[in-house]
Short mmCIF file of C-alpha atoms in Angstrom, two decimals:
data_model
loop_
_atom_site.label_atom_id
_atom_site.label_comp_id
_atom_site.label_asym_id
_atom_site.label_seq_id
_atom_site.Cartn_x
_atom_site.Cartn_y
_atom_site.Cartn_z
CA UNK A 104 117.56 112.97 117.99
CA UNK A 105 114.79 112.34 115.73
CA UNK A 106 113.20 115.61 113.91
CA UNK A 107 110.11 116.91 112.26
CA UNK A 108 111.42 116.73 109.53
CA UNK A 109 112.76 113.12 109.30
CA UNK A 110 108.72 112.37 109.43
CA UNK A 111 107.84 114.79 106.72
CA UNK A 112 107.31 113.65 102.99
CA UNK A 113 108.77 115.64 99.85
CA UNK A 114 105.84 116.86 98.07
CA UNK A 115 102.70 115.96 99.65
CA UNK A 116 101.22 116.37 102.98
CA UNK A 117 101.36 113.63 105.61
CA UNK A 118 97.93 111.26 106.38
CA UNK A 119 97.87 110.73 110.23
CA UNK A 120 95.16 107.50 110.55
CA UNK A 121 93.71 107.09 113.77
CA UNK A 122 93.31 103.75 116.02
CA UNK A 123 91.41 104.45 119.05
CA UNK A 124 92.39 101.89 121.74
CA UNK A 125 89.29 102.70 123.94
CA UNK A 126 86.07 102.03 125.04
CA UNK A 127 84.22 105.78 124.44
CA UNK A 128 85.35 107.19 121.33
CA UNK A 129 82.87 109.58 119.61
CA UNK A 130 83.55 108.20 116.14
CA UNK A 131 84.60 104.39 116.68
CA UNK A 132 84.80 103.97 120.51
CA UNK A 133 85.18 99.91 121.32
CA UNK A 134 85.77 98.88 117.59
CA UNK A 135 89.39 98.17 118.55
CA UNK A 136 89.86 98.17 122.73
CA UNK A 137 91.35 94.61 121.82
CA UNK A 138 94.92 94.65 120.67
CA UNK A 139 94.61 91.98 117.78
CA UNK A 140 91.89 94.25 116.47
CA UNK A 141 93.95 97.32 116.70
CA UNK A 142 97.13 96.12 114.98
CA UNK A 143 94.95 94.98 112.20
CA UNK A 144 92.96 98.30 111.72
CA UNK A 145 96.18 99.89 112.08
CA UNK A 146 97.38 97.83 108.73
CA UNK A 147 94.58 98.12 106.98
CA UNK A 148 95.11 102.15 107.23
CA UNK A 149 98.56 101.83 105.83
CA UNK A 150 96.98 99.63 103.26
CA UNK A 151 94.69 102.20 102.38
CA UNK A 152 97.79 105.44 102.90
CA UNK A 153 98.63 106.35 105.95
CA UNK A 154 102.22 107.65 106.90
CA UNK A 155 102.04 107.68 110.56
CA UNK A 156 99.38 106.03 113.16
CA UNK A 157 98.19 108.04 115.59
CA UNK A 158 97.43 105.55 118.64
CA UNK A 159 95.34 106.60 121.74
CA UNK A 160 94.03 105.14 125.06
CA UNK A 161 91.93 107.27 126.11
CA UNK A 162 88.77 109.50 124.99
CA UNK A 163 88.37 113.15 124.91
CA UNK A 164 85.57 113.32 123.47
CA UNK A 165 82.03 115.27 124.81
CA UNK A 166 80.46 113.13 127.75
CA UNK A 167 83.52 110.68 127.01
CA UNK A 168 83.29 108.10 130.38
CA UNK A 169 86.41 107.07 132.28
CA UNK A 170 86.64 103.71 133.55
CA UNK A 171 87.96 101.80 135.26
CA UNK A 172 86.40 105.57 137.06
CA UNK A 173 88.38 104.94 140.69
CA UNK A 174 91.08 107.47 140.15
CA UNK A 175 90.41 111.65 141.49
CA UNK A 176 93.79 113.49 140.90
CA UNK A 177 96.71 111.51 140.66
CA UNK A 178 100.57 112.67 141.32
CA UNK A 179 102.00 114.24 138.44
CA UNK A 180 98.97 116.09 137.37
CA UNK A 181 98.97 119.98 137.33
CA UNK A 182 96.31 122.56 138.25
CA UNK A 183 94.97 122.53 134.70
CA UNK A 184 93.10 118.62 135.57
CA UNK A 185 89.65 118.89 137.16
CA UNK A 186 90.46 117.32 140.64
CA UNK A 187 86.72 115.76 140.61
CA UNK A 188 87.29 114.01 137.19
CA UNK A 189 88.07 110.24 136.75
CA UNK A 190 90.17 109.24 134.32
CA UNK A 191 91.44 105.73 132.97
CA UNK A 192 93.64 104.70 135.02
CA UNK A 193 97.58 105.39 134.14
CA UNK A 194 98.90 101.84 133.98
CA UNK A 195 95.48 100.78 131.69
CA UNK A 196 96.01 103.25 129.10
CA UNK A 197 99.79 102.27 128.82
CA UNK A 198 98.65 98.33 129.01
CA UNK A 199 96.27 99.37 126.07
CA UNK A 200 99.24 101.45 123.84
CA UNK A 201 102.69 99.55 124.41
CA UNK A 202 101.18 95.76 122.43
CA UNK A 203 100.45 97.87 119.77
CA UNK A 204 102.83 100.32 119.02
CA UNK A 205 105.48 97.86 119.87
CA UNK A 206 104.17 95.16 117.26
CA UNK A 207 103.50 98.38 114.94
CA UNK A 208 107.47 99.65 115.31
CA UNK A 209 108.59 95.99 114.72
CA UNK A 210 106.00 95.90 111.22
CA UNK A 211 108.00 98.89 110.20
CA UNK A 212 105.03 101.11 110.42
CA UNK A 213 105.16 105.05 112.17
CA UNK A 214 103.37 105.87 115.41
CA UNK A 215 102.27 108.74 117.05
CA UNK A 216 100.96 108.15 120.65
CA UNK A 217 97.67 110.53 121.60
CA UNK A 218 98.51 110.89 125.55
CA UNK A 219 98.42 113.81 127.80
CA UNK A 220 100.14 111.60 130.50
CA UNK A 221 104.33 111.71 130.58
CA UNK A 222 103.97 108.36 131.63
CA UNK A 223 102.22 107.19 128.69
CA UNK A 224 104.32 108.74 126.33
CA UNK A 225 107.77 107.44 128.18
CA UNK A 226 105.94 104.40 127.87
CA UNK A 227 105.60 104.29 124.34
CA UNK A 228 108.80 105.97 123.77
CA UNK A 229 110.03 102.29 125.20
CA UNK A 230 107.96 100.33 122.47
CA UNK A 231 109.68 102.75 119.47
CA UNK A 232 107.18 105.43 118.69
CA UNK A 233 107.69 108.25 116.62
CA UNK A 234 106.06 111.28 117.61
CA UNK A 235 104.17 112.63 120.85
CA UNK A 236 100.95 114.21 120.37
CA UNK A 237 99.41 115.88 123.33
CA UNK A 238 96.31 117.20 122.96
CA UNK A 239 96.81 119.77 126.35
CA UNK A 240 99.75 121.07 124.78
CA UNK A 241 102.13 119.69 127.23
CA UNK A 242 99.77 121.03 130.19
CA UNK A 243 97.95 118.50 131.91
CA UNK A 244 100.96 116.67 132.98
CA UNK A 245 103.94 118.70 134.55
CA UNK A 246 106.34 116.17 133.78
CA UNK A 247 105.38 115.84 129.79
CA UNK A 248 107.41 118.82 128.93
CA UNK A 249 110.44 117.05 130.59
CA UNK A 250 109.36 113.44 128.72
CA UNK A 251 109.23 114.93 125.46
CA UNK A 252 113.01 116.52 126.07
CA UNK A 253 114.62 113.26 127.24
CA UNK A 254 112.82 111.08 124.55
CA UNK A 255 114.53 113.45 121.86
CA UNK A 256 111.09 112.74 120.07
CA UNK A 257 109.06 115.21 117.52
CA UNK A 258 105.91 116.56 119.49
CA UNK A 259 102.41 117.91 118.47
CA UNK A 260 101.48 120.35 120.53
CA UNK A 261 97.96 121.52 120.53
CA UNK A 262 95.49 124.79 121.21
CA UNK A 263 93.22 123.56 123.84
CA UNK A 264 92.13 126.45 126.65
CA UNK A 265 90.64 124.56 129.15
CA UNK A 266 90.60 124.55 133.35
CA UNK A 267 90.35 120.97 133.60
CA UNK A 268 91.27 118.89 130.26
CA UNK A 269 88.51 116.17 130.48
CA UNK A 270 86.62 116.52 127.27
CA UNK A 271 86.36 118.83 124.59
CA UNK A 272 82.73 119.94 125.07
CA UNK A 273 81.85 123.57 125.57
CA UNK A 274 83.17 126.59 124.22
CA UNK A 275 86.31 128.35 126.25
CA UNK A 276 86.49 132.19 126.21
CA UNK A 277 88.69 133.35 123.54
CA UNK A 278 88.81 136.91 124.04
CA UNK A 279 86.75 137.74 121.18
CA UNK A 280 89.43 136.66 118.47
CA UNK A 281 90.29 132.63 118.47
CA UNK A 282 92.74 132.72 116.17
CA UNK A 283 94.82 135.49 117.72
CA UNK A 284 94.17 133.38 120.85
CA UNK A 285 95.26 130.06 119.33
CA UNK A 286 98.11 131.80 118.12
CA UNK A 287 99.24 133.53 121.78
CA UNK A 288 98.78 130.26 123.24
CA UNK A 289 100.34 127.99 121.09
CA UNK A 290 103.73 130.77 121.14
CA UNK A 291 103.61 130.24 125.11
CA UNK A 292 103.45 126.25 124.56
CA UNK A 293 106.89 126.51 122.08
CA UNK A 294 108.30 128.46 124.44
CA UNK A 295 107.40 126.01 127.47
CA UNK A 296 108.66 123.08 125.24
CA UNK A 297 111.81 124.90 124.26
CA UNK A 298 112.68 125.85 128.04
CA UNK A 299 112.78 122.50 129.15
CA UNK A 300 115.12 121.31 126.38
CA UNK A 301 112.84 120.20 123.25
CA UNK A 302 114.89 121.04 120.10
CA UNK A 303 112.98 123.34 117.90
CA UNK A 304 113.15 120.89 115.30
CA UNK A 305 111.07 118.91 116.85
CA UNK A 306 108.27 120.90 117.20
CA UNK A 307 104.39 120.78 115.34
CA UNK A 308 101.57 122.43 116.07
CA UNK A 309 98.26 121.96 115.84
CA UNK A 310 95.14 124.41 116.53
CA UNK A 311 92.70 122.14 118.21
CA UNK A 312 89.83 122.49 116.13
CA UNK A 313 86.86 121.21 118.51
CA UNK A 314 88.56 121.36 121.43
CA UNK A 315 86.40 123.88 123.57
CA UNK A 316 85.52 125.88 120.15
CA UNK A 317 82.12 126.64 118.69
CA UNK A 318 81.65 126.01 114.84
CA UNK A 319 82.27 129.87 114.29
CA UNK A 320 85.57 129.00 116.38
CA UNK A 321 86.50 126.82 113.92
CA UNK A 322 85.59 128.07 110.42
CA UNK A 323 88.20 130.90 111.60
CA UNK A 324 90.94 129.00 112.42
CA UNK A 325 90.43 126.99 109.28
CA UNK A 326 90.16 130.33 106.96
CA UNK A 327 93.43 131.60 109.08
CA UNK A 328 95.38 128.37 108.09
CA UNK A 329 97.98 129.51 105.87
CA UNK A 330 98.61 132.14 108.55
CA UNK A 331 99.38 129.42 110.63
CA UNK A 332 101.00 127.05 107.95
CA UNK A 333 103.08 130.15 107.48
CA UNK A 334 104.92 130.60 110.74
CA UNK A 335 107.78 128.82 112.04
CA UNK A 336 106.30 125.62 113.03
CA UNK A 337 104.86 122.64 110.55
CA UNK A 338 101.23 122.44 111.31
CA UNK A 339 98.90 118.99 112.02
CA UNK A 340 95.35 119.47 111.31
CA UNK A 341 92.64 117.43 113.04
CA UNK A 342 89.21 118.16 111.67
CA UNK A 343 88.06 114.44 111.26
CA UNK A 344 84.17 113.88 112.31
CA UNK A 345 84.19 117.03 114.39
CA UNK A 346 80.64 118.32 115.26
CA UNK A 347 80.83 121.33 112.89
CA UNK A 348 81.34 119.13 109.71
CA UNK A 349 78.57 117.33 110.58
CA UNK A 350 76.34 120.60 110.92
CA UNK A 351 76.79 121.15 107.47
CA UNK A 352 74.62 117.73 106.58
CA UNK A 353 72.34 118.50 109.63
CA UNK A 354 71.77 121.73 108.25
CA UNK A 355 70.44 120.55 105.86
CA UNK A 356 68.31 117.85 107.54
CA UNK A 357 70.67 114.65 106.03
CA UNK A 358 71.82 112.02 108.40
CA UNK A 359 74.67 113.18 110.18
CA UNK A 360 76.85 110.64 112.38
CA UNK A 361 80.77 110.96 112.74
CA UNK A 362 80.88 108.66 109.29
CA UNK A 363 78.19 110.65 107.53
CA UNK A 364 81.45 113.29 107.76
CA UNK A 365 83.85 111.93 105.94
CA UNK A 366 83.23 113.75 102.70
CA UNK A 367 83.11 117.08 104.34
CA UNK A 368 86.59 115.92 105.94
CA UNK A 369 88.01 114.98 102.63
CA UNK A 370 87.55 118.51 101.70
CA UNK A 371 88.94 119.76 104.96
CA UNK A 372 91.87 117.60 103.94
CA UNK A 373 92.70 118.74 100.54
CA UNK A 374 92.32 122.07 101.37
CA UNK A 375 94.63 122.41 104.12
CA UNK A 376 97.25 120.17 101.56
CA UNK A 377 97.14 123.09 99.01
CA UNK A 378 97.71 125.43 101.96
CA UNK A 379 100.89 123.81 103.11
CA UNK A 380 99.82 121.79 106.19
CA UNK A 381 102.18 119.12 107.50
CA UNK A 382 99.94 116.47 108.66
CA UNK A 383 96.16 115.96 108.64
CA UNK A 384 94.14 113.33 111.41
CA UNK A 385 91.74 111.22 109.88
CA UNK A 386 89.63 108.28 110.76
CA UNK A 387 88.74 107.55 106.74
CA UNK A 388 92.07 107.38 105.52
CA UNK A 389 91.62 106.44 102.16
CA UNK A 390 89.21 109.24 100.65
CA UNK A 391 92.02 111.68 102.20
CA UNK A 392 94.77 110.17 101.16
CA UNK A 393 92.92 110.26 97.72
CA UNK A 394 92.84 113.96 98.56
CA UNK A 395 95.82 114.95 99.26
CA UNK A 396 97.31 113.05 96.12
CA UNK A 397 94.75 114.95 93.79
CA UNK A 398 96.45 118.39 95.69
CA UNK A 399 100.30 116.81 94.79
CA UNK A 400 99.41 116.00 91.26
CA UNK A 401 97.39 119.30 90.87
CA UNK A 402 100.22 121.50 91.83
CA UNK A 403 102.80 119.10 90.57
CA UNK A 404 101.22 119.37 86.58
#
């Protein structure tokens, strides 16, 4: 059994980098659908300081498309998946992950695989990854619970209140209080993790920031993070390119595309290292890898 904590450096948080094998990203959506060109990006992060590469088939972001778009509700799929969405296909999006996280476990580099599909993630189990991360928190697949228990792999599982997990646009009723939301929920997703036989040891959590959250949504979960960093559970922290960094250069009537966030991001990263976070998800690995090595050194003397 592989734990948290056998993925989890001594004295600095973890940089996730990010290789999007798809078509329909919001930040880099096509750059590498082709395996060659995915390996290679996925080098050149750990060039530039990544720990772990978080490797994904398919897009959840706003308006993302789903092609090849011929599939309604397939077997497997819980209440929680819009019946009239389409969705890449099952067998593409494990075509698209098992080249590359196979020739990635073989280079001696750590994976994550971004699925909400058990059969994705049993499916990069096979090619040697090292972590689950499911951005429905284990709910858009009944049988991910039970994947992520016989795998005896580390999970991320993340806030995300949604009826039908498509993409992350809109903003999902929180009751007035997101964070004691995000909190409620992500205590009923350890405990449906830990009833089908994950080991807590293997658990990480992550809030979801953009995930069906406004801005306000997620400048309080951000200020709450050391309540979060302090509960039982190490905590990832995804804030890379989302909308509500770039609002702070559209506020201000700069350019703003994903890569026009990458400062802002930085500063996202380094503050969530001096708070204690496990892992942060970036795109532009090397300014936050810079950051969180200023935050080591800083606290280190």
């Amino acid at each position: 059994m592989t734990t948290v904590a056998d993925l989890t450096l001594s004295g600095r948080t973890s940089v996730m980098g990010i290789v999007n094998v798809t078509e329909d990203s919001f930040s880099d959506g096509g750059k590498w659908l082709a395996t060659d060109d995915a390996i290679a990006h996925a080098h050149e992060l750990v060039k530039l300081g990544a720990d772990i590469i978080d490797v994904g088939a398919e897009s959840t972001r706003p308006g993302a498309t789903r092609v090849p778009a011929e599939v309604d509700r397939e077997p497997g799929f819980n209440r929680f998946v819009d019946s009239g969405a389409t969705r890449v296909p099952a067998e593409v999006e494990a075509e698209r992950i098992r080249p590359v996280i196979r020739t990635l476990h073989e280079d001696g580099i750590r994976t994550s695989i971004d699925t909400m599909r058990a059969a994705t993630a049993q499916a990069a189990a096979e090619e040697g990854v090292d972590l689950i991360n499911d951005v429905s928190g284990g709910l858009a697949d009944e049988d991910m619970y039970r994947v992520m228990a016989e795998t005896q792999l580390p999970v991320c599982l993340m806030h995300w209140r949604a009826d039908a997990f498509v993409n992350a646009s809109g903003a999902a009723d929180h009751g007035g209080d997101v964070v004691k939301d995000v909190h409620q929920v992500l205590a009923e997703l350890v405990e449906n993790a830990l009833a089908a036989g994950v080991a807590k040891e293997q658990i990480t959590l992550d809030p979801g920031l953009g995930f069906a959250k406004t801005a306000a949504d997620n400048w309080a979960l951000l200020n709450a993070l050391p309540e979060f960093i302090a509960g039982e559970f190490p905590i990832l922290v995804g804030a890379s390119r989302k909308r509500f960094l770039r609002e702070i250069r559209a506020d201000r009537g700069l350019e703003h595309s994903p890569v026009d966030a990458d400062p802002a991001t930085a500063a996202v990263t380094a503050l969530s290292a001096q708070a204690g976070a496990w892992c942060v998800r970036v795109h532009e690995v090397a300014v936050s890898r810079d950051a969180v090595d200023v935050v080591a050194r800083w606290n280190h003397g």
